[in-house]
Short mmCIF file of C-alpha atoms and ligand atoms in Angstrom, two decimals:
data_model
loop_
_atom_site.label_atom_id
_atom_site.label_comp_id
_atom_site.label_asym_id
_atom_site.label_seq_id
_atom_site.Cartn_x
_atom_site.Cartn_y
_atom_site.Cartn_z
CA MET A 719 -16.15 46.46 -95.71
CA ALA A 720 -13.11 48.52 -95.13
CA ILE A 721 -10.08 49.77 -93.69
CA VAL A 722 -10.26 51.72 -90.61
CA LEU A 723 -8.26 53.20 -87.90
CA GLY A 724 -9.40 53.76 -84.12
CA LEU A 725 -7.30 55.96 -82.14
CA ASP A 726 -7.10 55.85 -77.91
CA SER A 727 -5.98 58.59 -76.19
CA SER A 728 -5.85 57.09 -72.98
CA THR A 729 -3.57 58.74 -69.20
CA GLN A 730 -0.39 57.36 -70.28
CA SER A 731 -0.31 56.79 -74.27
CA LEU A 732 -1.90 57.25 -77.60
CA SER A 733 -2.17 54.06 -79.47
CA ALA A 734 -3.67 53.20 -82.78
CA ILE A 735 -5.04 50.07 -84.49
CA VAL A 736 -6.01 49.86 -88.15
CA LEU A 737 -8.80 47.32 -88.79
CA ASP A 738 -9.66 45.68 -92.31
CA THR A 739 -13.09 44.94 -91.69
CA GLU A 740 -13.44 42.99 -95.14
CA ALA A 741 -10.88 40.11 -94.23
CA GLY A 742 -11.31 40.36 -90.37
CA SER A 743 -7.40 40.97 -89.81
CA ILE A 744 -5.63 43.55 -87.50
CA LEU A 745 -3.26 45.20 -90.13
CA TRP A 746 -1.17 47.96 -87.74
CA GLU A 747 -0.57 48.41 -84.24
CA GLU A 748 1.41 51.35 -82.73
CA THR A 749 1.74 53.32 -79.27
CA VAL A 750 3.68 56.21 -78.41
CA ARG A 751 4.51 56.35 -74.33
CA PHE A 752 3.77 59.92 -72.79
CA GLY A 753 6.79 59.29 -70.39
CA GLU A 754 9.27 57.81 -72.42
CA ASP A 755 8.90 58.96 -76.04
CA LEU A 756 8.34 62.32 -75.29
CA PRO A 757 10.90 62.42 -72.31
CA ALA A 758 10.53 66.64 -73.06
CA TYR A 759 7.07 66.85 -71.09
CA ASN A 760 8.33 65.37 -67.90
CA ALA A 761 5.44 63.31 -67.35
CA PRO A 762 6.50 59.70 -66.81
CA HIS A 763 2.98 58.72 -66.23
CA GLY A 764 1.42 60.86 -68.66
CA PHE A 765 0.66 63.75 -66.00
CA ILE A 766 2.14 66.25 -64.24
CA PRO A 767 3.91 65.29 -61.15
CA ASP A 768 4.75 66.83 -58.06
CA SER A 769 1.91 69.83 -58.18
CA PRO A 770 -0.22 70.84 -55.11
CA SER A 771 -1.83 68.38 -53.19
CA GLY A 772 -4.60 66.18 -55.06
CA GLN A 773 -4.02 68.00 -57.92
CA VAL A 774 -3.68 66.06 -61.28
CA HIS A 775 -3.10 67.77 -64.86
CA ALA A 776 -1.99 67.42 -68.13
CA ASP A 777 -0.58 69.18 -70.87
CA PRO A 778 -2.81 69.36 -74.19
CA MET A 779 0.17 69.88 -76.37
CA MET A 780 1.55 66.48 -75.40
CA TRP A 781 -1.40 64.75 -76.54
CA LEU A 782 -0.94 66.53 -80.13
CA ASP A 783 3.02 65.70 -80.42
CA ALA A 784 1.67 62.15 -79.87
CA LEU A 785 -0.65 62.57 -82.46
CA ASP A 786 2.07 63.66 -84.95
CA LEU A 787 4.53 61.40 -83.35
CA LEU A 788 2.64 58.40 -84.16
CA PHE A 789 1.68 59.32 -87.59
CA ALA A 790 5.31 59.56 -88.43
CA ARG A 791 5.87 56.65 -86.74
CA ILE A 792 3.47 54.68 -88.98
CA LYS A 793 4.30 56.18 -92.28
CA SER A 794 7.90 56.09 -91.90
CA GLN A 795 7.99 52.28 -91.25
CA GLY A 796 5.89 52.06 -94.61
CA PHE A 797 2.28 51.36 -93.85
CA ASP A 798 0.24 53.63 -96.83
CA LEU A 799 -2.11 55.48 -94.50
CA GLN A 800 -4.05 56.53 -97.53
CA SER A 801 -6.06 53.00 -97.63
CA ILE A 802 -7.60 54.50 -94.26
CA ARG A 803 -11.33 55.40 -94.81
CA ALA A 804 -12.83 56.19 -91.59
CA ILE A 805 -11.19 57.08 -87.94
CA SER A 806 -12.71 57.28 -84.78
CA GLY A 807 -11.12 57.50 -81.55
CA ALA A 808 -11.45 57.52 -77.47
CA GLY A 809 -10.29 59.65 -74.71
CA GLN A 810 -9.58 59.18 -70.94
CA GLN A 811 -12.73 60.36 -69.58
CA HIS A 812 -13.69 63.53 -67.77
CA GLY A 813 -10.37 65.83 -68.73
CA SER A 814 -11.23 69.15 -70.26
CA VAL A 815 -9.12 71.39 -72.73
CA TYR A 816 -9.74 75.41 -72.57
CA LEU A 817 -9.80 77.15 -75.73
CA ASP A 818 -10.05 80.77 -76.85
CA ALA A 819 -12.04 82.08 -80.16
CA SER A 820 -8.79 81.70 -82.23
CA PHE A 821 -9.38 77.41 -81.88
CA SER A 822 -11.69 77.29 -84.89
CA ASP A 823 -9.57 79.62 -87.01
CA ARG A 824 -6.51 78.07 -86.43
CA LEU A 825 -7.95 74.56 -86.81
CA SER A 826 -9.04 75.01 -90.36
CA ARG A 827 -5.87 76.29 -91.63
CA LEU A 828 -2.81 73.85 -89.73
CA GLU A 829 0.26 73.89 -91.62
CA PRO A 830 1.52 70.56 -92.43
CA LYS A 831 5.38 72.28 -91.81
CA GLU A 832 4.42 73.21 -88.08
CA LEU A 833 3.74 70.36 -85.40
CA LEU A 834 -0.36 71.32 -84.45
CA SER A 835 1.38 71.70 -80.57
CA LYS A 836 3.20 74.68 -82.20
CA GLN A 837 0.35 76.02 -84.28
CA LEU A 838 -2.58 75.29 -81.27
CA THR A 839 -0.57 76.33 -77.86
CA SER A 840 -1.85 80.14 -78.07
CA SER A 841 -5.54 79.06 -78.18
CA LEU A 842 -5.12 77.78 -74.60
CA THR A 843 -7.08 79.27 -72.08
CA ARG A 844 -5.80 77.18 -69.50
CA PRO A 845 -2.29 75.83 -70.05
CA THR A 846 -2.79 72.25 -68.67
CA SER A 847 -5.74 70.35 -68.70
CA PRO A 848 -7.47 68.55 -65.20
CA ILE A 849 -7.83 64.62 -65.62
CA TRP A 850 -9.76 62.04 -64.16
CA MET A 851 -7.07 61.74 -61.31
CA ASP A 852 -7.76 65.57 -59.91
CA GLY A 853 -9.63 65.43 -56.73
CA THR A 854 -9.62 69.44 -55.74
CA THR A 855 -13.15 70.20 -56.38
CA THR A 856 -14.47 69.44 -53.27
CA THR A 857 -16.19 72.71 -52.92
CA ALA A 858 -17.10 73.61 -55.91
CA CYS A 859 -19.16 69.94 -55.96
CA ARG A 860 -20.95 70.87 -52.88
CA GLN A 861 -22.22 74.44 -54.05
CA ILE A 862 -23.46 72.54 -57.53
CA GLU A 863 -25.49 69.91 -55.34
CA GLU A 864 -26.92 72.70 -52.71
CA LYS A 865 -28.00 74.82 -55.84
CA LEU A 866 -29.54 71.87 -57.68
CA GLY A 867 -31.29 70.59 -54.41
CA GLY A 868 -29.02 67.71 -53.16
CA PRO A 869 -26.51 65.14 -54.80
CA LEU A 870 -29.59 62.81 -55.20
CA GLU A 871 -31.33 65.47 -57.91
CA VAL A 872 -27.86 65.94 -59.34
CA CYS A 873 -27.36 62.17 -59.67
CA ARG A 874 -30.92 61.71 -61.29
CA ARG A 875 -30.24 64.12 -63.56
CA SER A 876 -26.60 63.42 -64.36
CA GLY A 877 -26.18 59.53 -63.41
CA SER A 878 -23.93 60.57 -60.65
CA VAL A 879 -23.70 62.66 -57.28
CA ALA A 880 -21.18 65.73 -58.35
CA ILE A 881 -18.14 63.99 -58.83
CA ARG A 882 -14.53 65.90 -58.24
CA ARG A 883 -12.82 64.68 -61.51
CA PHE A 884 -16.20 65.18 -63.80
CA THR A 885 -15.74 68.57 -65.98
CA GLY A 886 -18.68 70.31 -64.66
CA PRO A 887 -17.11 70.74 -60.84
CA GLN A 888 -13.96 71.28 -62.54
CA ILE A 889 -14.97 74.06 -65.06
CA ARG A 890 -16.41 75.37 -61.97
CA GLN A 891 -13.26 75.23 -59.73
CA PHE A 892 -11.76 77.48 -63.15
CA TYR A 893 -14.36 80.03 -63.45
CA GLN A 894 -13.91 80.41 -59.29
CA GLN A 895 -10.04 80.66 -59.78
CA SER A 896 -9.06 82.20 -62.53
CA PRO A 897 -12.18 84.32 -63.73
CA GLU A 898 -10.36 86.24 -66.44
CA GLN A 899 -9.22 83.12 -68.37
CA TYR A 900 -12.76 81.67 -67.69
CA GLN A 901 -14.29 84.55 -69.52
CA ALA A 902 -11.58 84.61 -72.20
CA THR A 903 -12.71 80.50 -73.16
CA ALA A 904 -14.99 80.42 -75.95
CA ARG A 905 -15.29 76.44 -75.94
CA ILE A 906 -14.72 73.76 -73.46
CA HIS A 907 -13.67 70.72 -74.98
CA LEU A 908 -13.52 67.04 -73.39
CA VAL A 909 -10.01 65.15 -74.26
CA SER A 910 -12.17 63.29 -76.61
CA SER A 911 -13.69 66.22 -78.71
CA PHE A 912 -10.63 68.17 -78.23
CA LEU A 913 -8.53 65.29 -80.75
CA ALA A 914 -11.89 64.81 -82.65
CA SER A 915 -11.50 68.57 -83.19
CA VAL A 916 -7.79 68.65 -84.50
CA MET A 917 -8.36 65.40 -86.59
CA THR A 918 -11.07 66.81 -88.50
CA GLY A 919 -10.43 70.76 -88.90
CA SER A 920 -13.26 71.98 -87.32
CA SER A 921 -14.70 72.24 -83.26
CA SER A 922 -16.15 68.35 -82.95
CA ARG A 923 -19.62 68.00 -80.65
CA ILE A 924 -19.38 65.82 -77.81
CA ASP A 925 -20.55 62.34 -77.59
CA ARG A 926 -23.22 61.59 -74.94
CA GLY A 927 -21.56 58.21 -73.75
CA ASP A 928 -18.57 60.78 -72.89
CA GLY A 929 -20.75 63.46 -72.53
CA ALA A 930 -22.39 61.86 -69.44
CA GLY A 931 -19.42 62.23 -67.15
CA MET A 932 -19.26 65.38 -67.17
CA ASN A 933 -22.41 66.14 -64.37
CA LEU A 934 -23.76 68.43 -66.95
CA MET A 935 -25.92 66.30 -69.22
CA ASN A 936 -29.33 65.18 -68.46
CA LEU A 937 -29.47 61.70 -69.22
CA SER A 938 -33.37 61.39 -69.66
CA THR A 939 -33.19 63.77 -72.78
CA GLY A 940 -29.67 63.37 -73.64
CA GLY A 941 -29.36 67.48 -73.88
CA TRP A 942 -26.93 69.60 -71.77
CA ASP A 943 -29.56 70.32 -68.28
CA ALA A 944 -29.95 73.96 -68.39
CA ASP A 945 -30.28 73.86 -64.54
CA LEU A 946 -27.01 71.75 -64.10
CA VAL A 947 -25.18 74.32 -66.33
CA GLU A 948 -26.61 77.17 -64.74
CA ALA A 949 -25.08 76.33 -61.31
CA THR A 950 -21.72 75.22 -62.88
CA ALA A 951 -20.40 78.51 -64.37
CA PRO A 952 -22.23 81.80 -65.87
CA ASP A 953 -22.29 81.75 -69.72
CA LEU A 954 -21.39 78.06 -69.64
CA ALA A 955 -23.79 77.02 -72.30
CA SER A 956 -22.12 79.14 -74.99
CA LYS A 957 -19.10 77.66 -74.31
CA LEU A 958 -20.08 74.07 -74.83
CA PRO A 959 -20.13 72.18 -77.96
CA ALA A 960 -23.21 70.60 -78.86
CA LEU A 961 -24.16 66.87 -78.06
CA ALA A 962 -24.32 64.24 -80.69
CA ASP A 963 -25.16 60.79 -80.96
CA SER A 964 -22.05 58.42 -80.86
CA ALA A 965 -22.53 57.24 -84.84
CA THR A 966 -21.96 60.67 -85.88
CA VAL A 967 -19.47 61.18 -89.21
CA ILE A 968 -18.33 64.63 -88.07
CA GLY A 969 -16.50 65.81 -91.46
CA ASN A 970 -13.27 64.56 -93.57
CA ILE A 971 -10.18 64.46 -92.15
CA ALA A 972 -8.09 67.35 -91.57
CA PRO A 973 -6.00 68.28 -94.91
CA TYR A 974 -3.15 68.65 -92.09
CA PHE A 975 -2.83 64.86 -92.08
CA VAL A 976 -3.29 64.31 -95.98
CA ASN A 977 -0.77 66.42 -96.49
CA LYS A 978 1.56 65.94 -93.92
CA TYR A 979 1.10 62.01 -93.51
CA GLY A 980 -0.65 60.71 -97.07
CA PHE A 981 -4.02 60.13 -95.51
CA SER A 982 -6.67 60.54 -98.13
CA GLU A 983 -8.93 63.57 -98.25
CA LYS A 984 -12.16 61.21 -98.50
CA CYS A 985 -10.99 59.64 -95.30
CA LEU A 986 -14.06 60.03 -93.16
CA SER A 987 -14.01 61.59 -89.23
CA VAL A 988 -15.95 59.49 -87.03
CA LEU A 989 -17.20 61.13 -83.34
CA TRP A 990 -14.80 59.98 -80.61
CA THR A 991 -16.21 58.75 -77.10
CA GLY A 992 -14.63 58.18 -73.55
CA ASP A 993 -12.13 55.40 -72.82
CA ASN A 994 -14.96 53.20 -70.95
CA PRO A 995 -17.88 53.45 -73.67
CA SER A 996 -15.14 52.76 -76.36
CA SER A 997 -13.68 49.54 -74.03
CA LEU A 998 -17.29 48.30 -74.12
CA VAL A 999 -17.79 48.39 -77.71
CA GLY A 1000 -14.41 46.57 -77.98
CA MET A 1001 -14.88 43.97 -75.68
CA GLY A 1002 -18.03 42.95 -77.29
CA ALA A 1003 -20.01 43.90 -74.18
CA ALA A 1004 -22.85 46.53 -75.59
CA GLN A 1005 -25.67 43.95 -75.18
CA PRO A 1006 -26.87 43.51 -71.39
CA GLY A 1007 -25.15 40.32 -70.58
CA LYS A 1008 -21.10 40.83 -70.25
CA VAL A 1009 -19.20 42.23 -67.27
CA VAL A 1010 -15.98 43.91 -68.04
CA ILE A 1011 -13.21 44.68 -65.51
CA SER A 1012 -10.63 47.09 -67.01
CA LEU A 1013 -7.46 47.17 -65.50
CA GLY A 1014 -5.40 50.46 -66.93
CA THR A 1015 -3.90 52.87 -65.31
CA SER A 1016 -7.90 53.76 -63.72
CA ASP A 1017 -9.16 50.11 -62.39
CA THR A 1018 -13.11 49.84 -63.98
CA LEU A 1019 -15.82 47.51 -63.70
CA PHE A 1020 -18.84 47.83 -66.28
CA ALA A 1021 -21.76 46.64 -67.80
CA ALA A 1022 -24.54 47.81 -70.63
CA LEU A 1023 -27.87 48.69 -69.17
CA THR A 1024 -31.06 49.22 -70.98
CA GLU A 1025 -32.07 51.27 -68.18
CA PRO A 1026 -30.16 53.81 -65.91
CA LEU A 1027 -29.72 52.51 -62.25
CA THR A 1028 -27.73 55.00 -60.26
CA ASP A 1029 -26.13 54.17 -57.63
CA PRO A 1030 -27.64 54.32 -54.07
CA ASN A 1031 -23.94 55.35 -52.56
CA GLY A 1032 -23.20 58.00 -55.02
CA PHE A 1033 -19.46 56.18 -55.80
CA GLY A 1034 -21.10 54.59 -59.29
CA HIS A 1035 -22.05 56.44 -62.77
CA VAL A 1036 -24.25 55.60 -65.77
CA PHE A 1037 -22.46 56.70 -69.24
CA GLY A 1038 -24.54 56.63 -72.48
CA ASN A 1039 -23.30 53.40 -73.77
CA PRO A 1040 -22.33 54.00 -77.84
CA TRP A 1041 -24.16 50.67 -79.33
CA GLY A 1042 -26.93 50.66 -76.87
CA GLU A 1043 -28.30 52.37 -74.19
CA TYR A 1044 -26.63 53.02 -71.34
CA MET A 1045 -23.73 51.21 -69.03
CA SER A 1046 -22.53 51.36 -65.68
CA LEU A 1047 -19.57 51.68 -63.95
CA VAL A 1048 -17.23 52.16 -60.84
CA CYS A 1049 -14.10 53.42 -60.87
CA PHE A 1050 -11.10 53.30 -58.60
CA ARG A 1051 -7.89 55.40 -58.77
CA ASN A 1052 -5.71 52.83 -57.19
CA GLY A 1053 -5.50 50.84 -60.18
CA SER A 1054 -1.91 49.96 -62.08
CA LEU A 1055 -0.05 52.62 -60.46
CA ALA A 1056 -0.69 51.62 -56.98
CA ARG A 1057 0.74 48.04 -58.10
CA GLU A 1058 3.37 49.30 -59.67
CA ALA A 1059 3.96 51.40 -56.48
CA LEU A 1060 4.10 48.38 -54.47
CA ARG A 1061 5.94 46.19 -56.89
CA ASP A 1062 8.80 49.18 -56.66
CA GLU A 1063 8.67 49.09 -52.60
CA LEU A 1064 9.22 45.68 -52.59
CA SER A 1065 11.70 45.64 -55.21
CA ALA A 1066 9.64 43.07 -56.40
CA GLU A 1067 8.67 41.95 -60.88
CA TRP A 1068 5.53 41.77 -62.32
CA SER A 1069 6.79 38.17 -62.17
CA ASP A 1070 6.15 38.30 -58.18
CA PHE A 1071 2.14 38.84 -58.98
CA GLU A 1072 1.98 36.07 -60.76
CA ALA A 1073 3.70 33.71 -58.22
CA ALA A 1074 1.29 35.87 -55.45
CA VAL A 1075 -1.40 32.99 -55.95
CA SER A 1076 0.45 30.04 -55.92
CA ARG A 1077 0.19 29.51 -52.04
CA PRO A 1078 -3.12 29.78 -49.84
CA PRO A 1079 -4.42 32.87 -49.02
CA LEU A 1080 -4.21 34.37 -45.34
CA ALA A 1081 -7.41 33.68 -44.52
CA LYS A 1082 -8.04 36.45 -41.71
CA GLU A 1083 -6.30 39.23 -43.43
CA VAL A 1084 -7.18 42.09 -45.13
CA MET A 1085 -5.63 45.36 -46.46
CA LEU A 1086 -7.16 48.49 -47.86
CA PRO A 1087 -5.54 49.14 -50.97
CA PHE A 1088 -5.47 52.97 -50.78
CA VAL A 1089 -1.87 53.90 -51.59
CA GLU A 1090 -3.11 57.13 -53.58
CA PRO A 1091 -6.15 59.02 -52.96
CA GLU A 1092 -8.88 56.76 -53.62
CA ILE A 1093 -12.39 57.75 -55.33
CA THR A 1094 -14.02 54.73 -54.46
CA PRO A 1095 -14.68 55.15 -51.17
CA ARG A 1096 -13.33 58.69 -51.31
CA THR A 1097 -10.58 59.00 -48.95
CA ASP A 1098 -7.53 60.96 -49.24
CA GLY A 1099 -4.56 58.96 -47.75
CA ALA A 1100 -5.64 55.99 -46.20
CA GLY A 1101 -2.44 54.38 -46.93
CA LEU A 1102 -2.23 50.66 -47.03
CA MET A 1103 -4.32 49.71 -44.06
CA ARG A 1104 -4.54 46.31 -42.56
CA ASN A 1105 -6.89 44.77 -39.99
CA SER A 1106 -3.44 42.83 -37.75
CA SER A 1107 0.06 43.66 -37.64
CA SER A 1108 1.58 40.35 -38.17
CA GLU A 1109 4.82 40.14 -40.41
CA LEU A 1110 4.21 39.24 -43.78
CA SER A 1111 6.67 37.84 -46.87
CA THR A 1112 6.87 40.24 -50.06
CA LEU A 1113 4.07 37.45 -51.78
CA GLU A 1114 1.79 37.73 -49.23
CA ARG A 1115 1.51 41.72 -49.53
CA ILE A 1116 1.45 41.74 -53.07
CA ARG A 1117 -1.82 39.03 -52.71
CA LEU A 1118 -3.03 41.25 -49.74
CA LEU A 1119 -3.14 44.16 -52.11
CA LEU A 1120 -4.70 42.27 -54.94
CA GLU A 1121 -7.18 41.07 -52.75
CA GLY A 1122 -8.21 44.67 -51.38
CA GLN A 1123 -8.39 46.00 -54.88
CA PHE A 1124 -10.64 43.28 -55.89
CA LEU A 1125 -12.44 43.24 -52.74
CA ASN A 1126 -12.96 46.95 -53.11
CA MET A 1127 -14.69 46.36 -56.31
CA ARG A 1128 -16.93 43.80 -55.31
CA LEU A 1129 -18.24 45.74 -52.38
CA HIS A 1130 -18.89 48.58 -54.73
CA SER A 1131 -20.51 46.86 -57.58
CA VAL A 1132 -23.37 45.54 -55.61
CA TRP A 1133 -25.66 48.09 -56.20
CA MET A 1134 -25.10 47.20 -60.33
CA GLN A 1135 -27.13 43.92 -59.29
CA LEU A 1136 -24.82 42.21 -61.49
CA GLN A 1137 -24.34 38.45 -61.24
CA PRO A 1138 -21.93 37.23 -63.76
CA ASP A 1139 -21.22 33.94 -65.42
CA VAL A 1140 -18.05 35.27 -66.50
CA ILE A 1141 -15.82 38.20 -65.98
CA TYR A 1142 -14.16 39.79 -69.13
CA VAL A 1143 -10.88 41.57 -68.47
CA THR A 1144 -8.82 43.76 -70.21
CA GLY A 1145 -6.34 46.67 -70.17
CA GLY A 1146 -2.83 46.69 -69.89
CA ALA A 1147 -2.72 44.54 -66.34
CA SER A 1148 -4.84 42.14 -67.44
CA ALA A 1149 -1.85 40.19 -68.87
CA ASN A 1150 -1.26 39.27 -65.45
CA GLN A 1151 -2.23 35.78 -64.64
CA GLY A 1152 -1.95 36.11 -61.10
CA ILE A 1153 -3.90 39.43 -61.25
CA CYS A 1154 -6.91 37.57 -63.10
CA GLN A 1155 -6.87 34.45 -60.46
CA VAL A 1156 -7.27 36.79 -57.60
CA ILE A 1157 -10.27 38.63 -59.43
CA ALA A 1158 -11.87 35.03 -60.49
CA ASP A 1159 -11.08 34.01 -56.77
CA VAL A 1160 -12.55 37.04 -55.21
CA PHE A 1161 -15.96 37.57 -57.34
CA GLY A 1162 -16.15 33.52 -58.06
CA ALA A 1163 -16.83 33.66 -61.25
CA PRO A 1164 -14.44 32.55 -64.22
CA VAL A 1165 -12.01 35.32 -65.91
CA LYS A 1166 -11.36 35.30 -69.79
CA ARG A 1167 -9.21 37.72 -71.97
CA LEU A 1168 -10.52 38.68 -76.22
CA SER A 1169 -7.89 37.26 -78.71
CA VAL A 1170 -7.85 41.26 -79.16
CA SER A 1171 -5.85 43.25 -76.39
CA GLY A 1172 -6.44 46.86 -76.43
CA SER A 1173 -10.54 47.13 -76.30
CA VAL A 1174 -10.57 50.91 -76.17
CA CYS A 1175 -8.85 51.34 -79.77
CA LEU A 1176 -10.40 48.24 -81.28
CA GLY A 1177 -13.95 49.97 -80.21
CA ALA A 1178 -12.78 52.97 -81.46
CA GLY A 1179 -12.08 51.21 -85.12
CA MET A 1180 -15.57 49.34 -84.97
CA ARG A 1181 -17.11 52.77 -84.18
CA ALA A 1182 -15.61 54.18 -86.92
CA ALA A 1183 -16.92 51.13 -89.79
CA GLU A 1184 -20.26 51.44 -87.80
CA ALA A 1185 -20.95 54.93 -88.15
CA ALA A 1186 -19.30 55.67 -91.44
CA PHE A 1187 -20.05 52.44 -93.78
CA ASP A 1188 -22.92 51.14 -91.50
CA GLU A 1189 -21.40 47.80 -90.91
CA SER A 1190 -23.14 45.44 -88.85
CA LYS A 1191 -22.45 45.52 -85.40
CA GLN A 1192 -23.13 41.87 -84.94
CA ARG A 1193 -20.56 41.30 -87.25
CA LEU A 1194 -17.78 43.49 -86.88
CA GLU A 1195 -18.30 41.52 -82.94
CA SER A 1196 -17.97 38.15 -84.19
CA LEU A 1197 -14.43 38.94 -86.55
CA PHE A 1198 -12.97 41.25 -83.84
CA CYS A 1199 -14.38 40.39 -80.24
CA PRO A 1200 -13.73 36.45 -80.05
CA THR A 1201 -12.24 35.30 -76.46
CA ASP A 1202 -9.10 33.97 -76.08
CA PRO A 1203 -9.33 30.12 -76.34
CA ASP A 1204 -6.78 29.82 -73.80
CA SER A 1205 -7.61 32.62 -71.05
CA LYS A 1206 -10.23 31.19 -69.09
CA ILE A 1207 -9.09 31.22 -65.34
CA GLU A 1208 -11.31 28.85 -63.18
CA PRO A 1209 -12.02 30.53 -59.57
CA ASN A 1210 -10.85 28.11 -56.78
CA ARG A 1211 -14.22 28.08 -55.12
CA SER A 1212 -13.28 26.28 -52.15
CA LEU A 1213 -12.12 29.57 -51.35
CA SER A 1214 -15.53 31.36 -51.87
CA PRO A 1215 -16.32 31.30 -47.58
CA ILE A 1216 -13.13 32.91 -47.02
CA TYR A 1217 -13.63 35.62 -49.53
CA ASP A 1218 -17.25 36.06 -48.55
CA ASN A 1219 -15.75 36.73 -44.79
CA LYS A 1220 -13.19 39.35 -45.70
CA LEU A 1221 -15.58 41.08 -47.69
CA GLN A 1222 -17.13 41.46 -44.11
CA GLU A 1223 -14.11 42.61 -42.39
CA PHE A 1224 -13.23 44.86 -45.45
CA ALA A 1225 -16.19 46.76 -45.62
CA GLN A 1226 -16.25 47.07 -41.80
CA LEU A 1227 -12.34 48.98 -41.85
CA VAL A 1228 -13.94 50.92 -44.94
CA ARG A 1229 -16.51 52.12 -42.87
CA ALA A 1230 -14.28 53.09 -39.95
CA LEU A 1231 -12.16 55.29 -42.05
P1 ADP B 1824 -3.90 53.27 -69.65
O1 ADP B 1824 -4.71 52.81 -71.14
O2 ADP B 1824 -4.77 53.69 -68.57
O3 ADP B 1824 -2.79 54.19 -70.26
P2 ADP B 1824 -3.29 50.37 -69.66
O4 ADP B 1824 -3.74 49.57 -70.40
O5 ADP B 1824 -2.27 50.67 -71.10
O6 ADP B 1824 -3.46 52.14 -69.13
O7 ADP B 1824 -2.25 50.07 -69.16
C1 ADP B 1824 -1.02 50.10 -68.21
C2 ADP B 1824 -0.76 49.79 -67.01
O8 ADP B 1824 -0.90 48.18 -67.32
C3 ADP B 1824 0.61 50.13 -66.70
O9 ADP B 1824 0.96 51.19 -65.49
C4 ADP B 1824 1.30 48.83 -65.72
O10 ADP B 1824 1.20 49.23 -64.72
C5 ADP B 1824 -0.02 47.77 -66.19
N1 ADP B 1824 1.17 46.24 -66.74
C6 ADP B 1824 1.55 45.89 -67.79
N2 ADP B 1824 1.90 44.94 -67.99
C7 ADP B 1824 1.79 44.43 -66.52
C8 ADP B 1824 1.90 43.17 -66.08
N3 ADP B 1824 2.46 42.06 -66.86
N4 ADP B 1824 1.51 42.54 -64.98
C9 ADP B 1824 0.55 44.01 -64.47
N5 ADP B 1824 0.63 44.98 -64.84
C10 ADP B 1824 1.00 45.07 -66.11
C1 XUL B 1825 -13.93 56.49 -65.49
C2 XUL B 1825 -12.47 57.34 -64.59
C3 XUL B 1825 -11.63 56.62 -65.95
C4 XUL B 1825 -10.71 57.39 -66.69
C5 XUL B 1825 -9.25 56.86 -67.16
O1 XUL B 1825 -14.88 57.39 -64.79
O2 XUL B 1825 -12.20 58.30 -64.45
O3 XUL B 1825 -11.49 55.38 -66.21
O4 XUL B 1825 -11.66 57.34 -68.12
O5 XUL B 1825 -9.12 56.05 -67.92
#
């Protein structure tokens, strides 16, 4: 039984949770918001704004400054970081960091008097990191699929057709557009393995759960797929870290953190995973049976699987499950930022999203919720399309947007063959009752939250305890993943026929795009 730290480097923030796994309690929570707390990076939502069309990158040095700021804050508020015995973390999936041969050496002699960013920035061969919101790699995707013999073959091997935000197509595009920098690159890390490397002071391996989001890993062997790697870029095999099981202890924490923030030199560092696989663990959903909807910057729906079931339509994914076999996932780019955009356009508040469900739905109206380019279905700028032009009130517009988001989710998760008795929700927007009510009504299933919010961070802490000290998964789940007894939201079943009709109407609008 131990004190462990879980970290979550997500799109918009870096969060920490400290768990006491003996008492079953949370000792500390802290968040650094990239936009507010690191304004010098001029990234209000964690990514670089006003980039060329479709390009979404972030500054990896911002993630390092967030680490320094996070630990400085926790220390200055009096929490004794020496008590922590193991750390793990999770990163936003698919994003990649490009480093030259000096990276390992610099990691091994990090100087506590300087910031991490100052000491590691010269190792970057690509100054910014493409993240999951980037949609610029259509050509690279097509080329990889052609070389492999088509999208279905890429999907059969890697669990997904070639996907624009996935790391392989991003690497191919970098090699094609910047061959010299590509050649100077000795290591390509995911966000998760990059931050794990920094925390450990040596280049980390990649967890198979997160590695499955690259279009480079072979799901059935659990290793890099030689044909996919070759089709992606020359010499890529030598630039990729090895893959490893999620429960791998990769070393002790780097001396930098011991000397600067007072961590124990015996503190163990456990491999990091992706944010969605980590959330699966933190929601207590690593065994098949629970369906989770995560409402963060992206909206995702996911569930554990024992067999890799792939999406015949090419939108869904199979990732590794850190505490099981596989997980299926479908991801939507128009999540919280689309809700924020409509909120701001209407000069509304989140309380209006709560109030939007207080009146009956408009039975015949549907809205496509694509404020921004969408991943599922792939569309670059459909906007908020509707099937009518009638005048709407503010609350009606909000409700239609929410219905559109969750009709889209229902439509694109049919392939998972799930029939949830309960849907478990997490992520920033899951605090909103109105949003949860629309989910319950559209899916016709009750919605519940867990007592501990922040399932990505929680999952990282639980993984650290299991991997470093062999603590029982069942015990960790029973301690940290109980449902909040007051949170159950029942669906209004009388609305089910209306939403069944709306789903047909919605599917037609999508087909016409
Ligand atoms: P990520 O982990 O991807 O950075 P979070 O899970 O922290 O994202 O969620 C952040 C989002 O939650 C914000 O962009 C915001 O739009 C949304 N959010 C926060 N509070 C509410 C609320 N009360 N109602 C609706 N959305 C909310
Ligand atoms: C999943 C995906 C996003 C990111 C950021 O495929 O792209 O959910 O992991 O959260």
